[in-house]
mmCIF file with all atom_site columns, C-alpha atoms in Angstrom:
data_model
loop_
_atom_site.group_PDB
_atom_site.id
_atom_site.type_symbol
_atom_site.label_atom_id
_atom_site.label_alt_id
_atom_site.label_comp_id
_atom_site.label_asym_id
_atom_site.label_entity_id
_atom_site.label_seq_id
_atom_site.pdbx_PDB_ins_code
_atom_site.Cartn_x
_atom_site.Cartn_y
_atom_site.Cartn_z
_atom_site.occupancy
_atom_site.B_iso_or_equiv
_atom_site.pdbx_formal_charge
_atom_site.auth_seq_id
_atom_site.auth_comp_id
_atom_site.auth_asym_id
_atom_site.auth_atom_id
_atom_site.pdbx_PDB_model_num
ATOM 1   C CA . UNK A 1 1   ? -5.847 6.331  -147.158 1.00 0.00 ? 1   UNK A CA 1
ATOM 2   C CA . UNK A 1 2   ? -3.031 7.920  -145.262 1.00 0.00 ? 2   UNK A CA 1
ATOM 3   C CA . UNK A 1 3   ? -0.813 5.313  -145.929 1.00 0.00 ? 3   UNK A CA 1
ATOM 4   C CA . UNK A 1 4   ? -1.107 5.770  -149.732 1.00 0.00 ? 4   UNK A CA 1
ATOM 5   C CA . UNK A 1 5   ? -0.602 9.592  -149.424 1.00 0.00 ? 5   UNK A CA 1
ATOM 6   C CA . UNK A 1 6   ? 2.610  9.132  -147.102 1.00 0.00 ? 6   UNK A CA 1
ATOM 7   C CA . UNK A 1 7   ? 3.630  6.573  -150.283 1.00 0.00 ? 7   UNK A CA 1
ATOM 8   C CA . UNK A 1 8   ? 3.326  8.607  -152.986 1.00 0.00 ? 8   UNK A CA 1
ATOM 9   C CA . UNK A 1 9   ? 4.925  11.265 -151.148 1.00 0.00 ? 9   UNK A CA 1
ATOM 10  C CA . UNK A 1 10  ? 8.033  9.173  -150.640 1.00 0.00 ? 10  UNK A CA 1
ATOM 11  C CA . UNK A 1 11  ? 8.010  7.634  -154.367 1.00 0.00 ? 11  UNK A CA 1
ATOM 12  C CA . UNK A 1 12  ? 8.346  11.515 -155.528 1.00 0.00 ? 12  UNK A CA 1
ATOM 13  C CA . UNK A 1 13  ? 10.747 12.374 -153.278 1.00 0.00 ? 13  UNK A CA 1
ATOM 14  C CA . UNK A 1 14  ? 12.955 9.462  -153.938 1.00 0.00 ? 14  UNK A CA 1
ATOM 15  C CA . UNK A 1 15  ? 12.467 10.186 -157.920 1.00 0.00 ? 15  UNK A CA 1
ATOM 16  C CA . UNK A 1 16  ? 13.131 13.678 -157.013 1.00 0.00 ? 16  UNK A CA 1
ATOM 17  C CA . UNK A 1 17  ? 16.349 12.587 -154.890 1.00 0.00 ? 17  UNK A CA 1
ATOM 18  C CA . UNK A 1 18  ? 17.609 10.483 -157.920 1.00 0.00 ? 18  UNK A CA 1
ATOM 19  C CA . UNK A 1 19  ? 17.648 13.987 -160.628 1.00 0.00 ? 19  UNK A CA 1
ATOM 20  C CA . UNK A 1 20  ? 19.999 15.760 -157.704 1.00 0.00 ? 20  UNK A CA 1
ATOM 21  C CA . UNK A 1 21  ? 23.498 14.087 -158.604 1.00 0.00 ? 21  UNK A CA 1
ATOM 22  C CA . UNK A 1 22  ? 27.106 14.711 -158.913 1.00 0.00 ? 22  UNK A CA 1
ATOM 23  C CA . UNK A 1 23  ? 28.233 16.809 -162.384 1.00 0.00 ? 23  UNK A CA 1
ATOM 24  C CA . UNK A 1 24  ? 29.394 15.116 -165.700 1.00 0.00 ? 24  UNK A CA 1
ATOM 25  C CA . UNK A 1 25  ? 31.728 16.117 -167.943 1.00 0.00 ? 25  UNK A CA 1
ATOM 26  C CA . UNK A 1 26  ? 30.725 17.191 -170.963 1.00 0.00 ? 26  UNK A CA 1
ATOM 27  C CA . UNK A 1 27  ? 33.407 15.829 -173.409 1.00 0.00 ? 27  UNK A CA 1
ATOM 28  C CA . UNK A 1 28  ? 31.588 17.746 -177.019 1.00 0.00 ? 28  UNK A CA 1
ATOM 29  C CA . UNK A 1 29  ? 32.273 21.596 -174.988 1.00 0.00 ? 29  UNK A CA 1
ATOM 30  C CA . UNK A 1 30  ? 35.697 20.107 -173.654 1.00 0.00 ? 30  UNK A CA 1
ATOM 31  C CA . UNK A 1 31  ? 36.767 19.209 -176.844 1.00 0.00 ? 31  UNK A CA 1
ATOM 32  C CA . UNK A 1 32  ? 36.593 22.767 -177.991 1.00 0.00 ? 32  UNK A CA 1
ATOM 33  C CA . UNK A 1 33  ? 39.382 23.550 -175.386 1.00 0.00 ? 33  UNK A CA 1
ATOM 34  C CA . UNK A 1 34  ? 41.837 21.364 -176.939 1.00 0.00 ? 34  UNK A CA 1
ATOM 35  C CA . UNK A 1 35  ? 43.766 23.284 -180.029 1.00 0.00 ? 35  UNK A CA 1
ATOM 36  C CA . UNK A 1 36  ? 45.580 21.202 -182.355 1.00 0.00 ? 36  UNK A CA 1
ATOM 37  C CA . UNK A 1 37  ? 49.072 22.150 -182.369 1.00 0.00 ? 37  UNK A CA 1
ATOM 38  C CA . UNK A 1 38  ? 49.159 24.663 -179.501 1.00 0.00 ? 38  UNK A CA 1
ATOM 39  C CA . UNK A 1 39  ? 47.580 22.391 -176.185 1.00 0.00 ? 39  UNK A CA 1
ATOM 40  C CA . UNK A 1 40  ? 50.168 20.674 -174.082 1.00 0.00 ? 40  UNK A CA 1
ATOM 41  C CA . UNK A 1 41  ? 50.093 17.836 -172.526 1.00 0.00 ? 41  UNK A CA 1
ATOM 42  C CA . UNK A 1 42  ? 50.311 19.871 -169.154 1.00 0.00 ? 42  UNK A CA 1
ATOM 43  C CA . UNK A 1 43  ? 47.729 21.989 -170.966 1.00 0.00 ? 43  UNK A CA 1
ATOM 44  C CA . UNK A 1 44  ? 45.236 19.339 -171.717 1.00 0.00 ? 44  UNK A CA 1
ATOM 45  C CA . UNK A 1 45  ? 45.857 17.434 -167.949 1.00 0.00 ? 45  UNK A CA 1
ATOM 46  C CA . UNK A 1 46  ? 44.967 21.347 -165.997 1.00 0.00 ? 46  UNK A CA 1
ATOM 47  C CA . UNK A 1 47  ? 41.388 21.055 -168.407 1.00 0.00 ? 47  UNK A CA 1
ATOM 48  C CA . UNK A 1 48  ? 40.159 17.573 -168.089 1.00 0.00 ? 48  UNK A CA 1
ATOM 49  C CA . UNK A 1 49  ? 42.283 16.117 -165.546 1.00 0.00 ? 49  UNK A CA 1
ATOM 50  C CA . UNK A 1 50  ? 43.493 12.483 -165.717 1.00 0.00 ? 50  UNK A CA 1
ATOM 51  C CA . UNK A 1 51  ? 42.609 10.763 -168.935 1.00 0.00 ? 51  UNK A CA 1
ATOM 52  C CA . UNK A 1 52  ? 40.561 7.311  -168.673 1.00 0.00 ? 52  UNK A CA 1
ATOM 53  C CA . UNK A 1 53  ? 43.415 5.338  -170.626 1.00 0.00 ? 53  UNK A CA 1
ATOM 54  C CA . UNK A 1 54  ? 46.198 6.306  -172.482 1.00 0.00 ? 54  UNK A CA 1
ATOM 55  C CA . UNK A 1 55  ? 47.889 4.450  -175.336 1.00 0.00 ? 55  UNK A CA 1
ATOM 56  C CA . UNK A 1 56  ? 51.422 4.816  -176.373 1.00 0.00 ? 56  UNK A CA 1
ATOM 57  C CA . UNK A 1 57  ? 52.099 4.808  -179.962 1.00 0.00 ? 57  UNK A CA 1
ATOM 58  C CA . UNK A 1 58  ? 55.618 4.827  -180.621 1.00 0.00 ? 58  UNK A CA 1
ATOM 59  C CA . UNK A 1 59  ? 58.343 7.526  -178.616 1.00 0.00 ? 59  UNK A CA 1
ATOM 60  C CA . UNK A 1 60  ? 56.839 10.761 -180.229 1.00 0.00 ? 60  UNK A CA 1
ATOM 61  C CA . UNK A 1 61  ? 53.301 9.573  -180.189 1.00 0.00 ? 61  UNK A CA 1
ATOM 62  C CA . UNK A 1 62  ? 50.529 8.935  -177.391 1.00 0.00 ? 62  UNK A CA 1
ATOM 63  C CA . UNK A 1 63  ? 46.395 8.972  -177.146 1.00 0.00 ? 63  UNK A CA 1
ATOM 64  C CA . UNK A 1 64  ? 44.507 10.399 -174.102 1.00 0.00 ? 64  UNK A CA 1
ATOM 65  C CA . UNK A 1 65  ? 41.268 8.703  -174.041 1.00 0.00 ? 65  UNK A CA 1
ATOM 66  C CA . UNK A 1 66  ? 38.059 10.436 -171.786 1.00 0.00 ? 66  UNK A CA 1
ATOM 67  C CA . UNK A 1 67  ? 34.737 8.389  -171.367 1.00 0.00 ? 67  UNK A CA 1
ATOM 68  C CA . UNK A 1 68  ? 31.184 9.505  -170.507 1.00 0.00 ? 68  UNK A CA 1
ATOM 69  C CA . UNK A 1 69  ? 29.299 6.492  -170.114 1.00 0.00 ? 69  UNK A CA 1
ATOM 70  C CA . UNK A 1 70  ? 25.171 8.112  -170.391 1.00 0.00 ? 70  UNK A CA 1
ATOM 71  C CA . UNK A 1 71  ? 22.118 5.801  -169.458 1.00 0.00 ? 71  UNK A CA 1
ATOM 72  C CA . UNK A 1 72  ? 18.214 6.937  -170.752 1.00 0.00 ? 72  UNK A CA 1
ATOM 73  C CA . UNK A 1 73  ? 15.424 6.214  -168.077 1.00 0.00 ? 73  UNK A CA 1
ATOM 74  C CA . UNK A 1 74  ? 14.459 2.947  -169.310 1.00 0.00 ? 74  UNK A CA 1
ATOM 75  C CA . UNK A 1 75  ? 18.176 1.769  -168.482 1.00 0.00 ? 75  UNK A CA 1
ATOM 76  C CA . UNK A 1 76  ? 17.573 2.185  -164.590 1.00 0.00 ? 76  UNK A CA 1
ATOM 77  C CA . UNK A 1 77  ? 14.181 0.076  -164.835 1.00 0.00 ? 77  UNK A CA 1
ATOM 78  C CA . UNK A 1 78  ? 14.710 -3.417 -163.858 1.00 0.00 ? 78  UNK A CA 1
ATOM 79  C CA . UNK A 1 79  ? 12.545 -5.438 -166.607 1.00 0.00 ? 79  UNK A CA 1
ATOM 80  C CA . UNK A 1 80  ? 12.488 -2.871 -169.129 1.00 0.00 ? 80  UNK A CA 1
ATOM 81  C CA . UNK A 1 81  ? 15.964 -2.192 -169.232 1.00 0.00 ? 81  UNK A CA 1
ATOM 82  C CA . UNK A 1 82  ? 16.210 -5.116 -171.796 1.00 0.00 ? 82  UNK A CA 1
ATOM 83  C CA . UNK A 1 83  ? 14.237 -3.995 -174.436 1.00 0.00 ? 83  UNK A CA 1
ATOM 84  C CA . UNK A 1 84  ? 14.320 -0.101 -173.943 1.00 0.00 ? 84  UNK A CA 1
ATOM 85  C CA . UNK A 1 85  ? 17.442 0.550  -172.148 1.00 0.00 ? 85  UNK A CA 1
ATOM 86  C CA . UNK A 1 86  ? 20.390 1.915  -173.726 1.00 0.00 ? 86  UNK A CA 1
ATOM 87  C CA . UNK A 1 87  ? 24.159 3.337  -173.084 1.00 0.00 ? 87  UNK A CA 1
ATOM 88  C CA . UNK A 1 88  ? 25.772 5.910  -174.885 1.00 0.00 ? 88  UNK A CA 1
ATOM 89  C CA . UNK A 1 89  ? 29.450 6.523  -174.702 1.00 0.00 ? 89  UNK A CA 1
ATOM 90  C CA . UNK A 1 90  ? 31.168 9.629  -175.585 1.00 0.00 ? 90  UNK A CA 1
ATOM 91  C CA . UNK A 1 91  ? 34.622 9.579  -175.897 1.00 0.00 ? 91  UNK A CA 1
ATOM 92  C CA . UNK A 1 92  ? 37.030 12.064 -176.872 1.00 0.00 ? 92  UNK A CA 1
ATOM 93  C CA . UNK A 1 93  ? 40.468 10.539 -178.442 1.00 0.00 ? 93  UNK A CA 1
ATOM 94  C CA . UNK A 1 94  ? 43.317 12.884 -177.909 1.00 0.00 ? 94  UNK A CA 1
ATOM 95  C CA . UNK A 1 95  ? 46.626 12.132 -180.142 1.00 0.00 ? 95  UNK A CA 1
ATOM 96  C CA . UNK A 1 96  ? 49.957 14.289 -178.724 1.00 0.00 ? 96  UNK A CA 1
ATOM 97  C CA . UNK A 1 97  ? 53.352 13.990 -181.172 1.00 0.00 ? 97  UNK A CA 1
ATOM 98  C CA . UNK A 1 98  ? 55.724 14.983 -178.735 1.00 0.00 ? 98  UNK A CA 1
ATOM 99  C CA . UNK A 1 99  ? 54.709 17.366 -176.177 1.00 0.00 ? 99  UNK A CA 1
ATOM 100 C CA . UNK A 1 100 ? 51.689 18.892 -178.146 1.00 0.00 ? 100 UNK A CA 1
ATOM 101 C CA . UNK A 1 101 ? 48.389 18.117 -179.255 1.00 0.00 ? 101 UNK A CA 1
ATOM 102 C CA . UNK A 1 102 ? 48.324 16.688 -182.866 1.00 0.00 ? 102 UNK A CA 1
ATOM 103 C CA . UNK A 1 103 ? 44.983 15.740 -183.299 1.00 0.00 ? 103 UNK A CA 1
ATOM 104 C CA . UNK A 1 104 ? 41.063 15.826 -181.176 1.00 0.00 ? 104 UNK A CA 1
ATOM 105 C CA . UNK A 1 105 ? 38.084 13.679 -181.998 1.00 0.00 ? 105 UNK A CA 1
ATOM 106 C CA . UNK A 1 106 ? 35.575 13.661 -180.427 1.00 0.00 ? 106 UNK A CA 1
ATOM 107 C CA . UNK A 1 107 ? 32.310 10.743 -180.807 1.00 0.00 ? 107 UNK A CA 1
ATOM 108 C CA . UNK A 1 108 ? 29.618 9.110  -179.235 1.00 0.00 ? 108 UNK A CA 1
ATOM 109 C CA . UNK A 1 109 ? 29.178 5.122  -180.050 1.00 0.00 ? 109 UNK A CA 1
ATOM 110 C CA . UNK A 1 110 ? 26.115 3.449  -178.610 1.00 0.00 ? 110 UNK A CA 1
ATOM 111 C CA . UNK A 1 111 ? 25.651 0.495  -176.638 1.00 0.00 ? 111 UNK A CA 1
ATOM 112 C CA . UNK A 1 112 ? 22.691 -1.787 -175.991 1.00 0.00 ? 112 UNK A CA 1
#
């Protein structure tokens, strides 16, 4: 009987270990921090920090690109992962002309 007890004690501390993890970003509320002709690039860099990719366009033109790659519940459990788990991916797409910010989307794509 003790046995049990000192297992389900450790199966809810180890669930309770797993919701205490290091901060996201939260690319929708950064997004709003980005202003479409004003940000600089130095600007933009000092809010989110270094982008996830970056594309250059053409001499006046690059994209910043910053992922958040979320998981649901069922994601993290071995067989059901398959049929119930699922990714979401928010990325915000950040197009400079020049030094400043021309345009900011931001979207969230899902993956199975």
């Amino acid at each position: 009987m003790k046995k049990v007890l000192y297992f389900i004690i450790a199966i809810l501390a180890l669930s309770l270990t797993s919701c205490a993890s290091v901060p996201e970003r939260n690319l929708a509320s950064d997004a709003s921090l980005v202003r479409k002709g004003f940000s600089t690039k130095e600007e933009v860099y000092q809010l989110l920090g270094k982008p996830d990719k970056i594309i250059h366009k053409d001499s006046e033109t690059e994209e910043w690109y910053y992922y958040q790659v979320n998981e649901n519940v069922w994601k993290r459990i071995p067989l059901l992962s398959a049929k119930f788990g699922k990714e979401e991916i928010e990325v915000l797409k950040i197009t400079f002309h020049g030094d400043r910010v021309f345009d900011c989307i931001y979207y969230v794509t899902e993956r199975h």
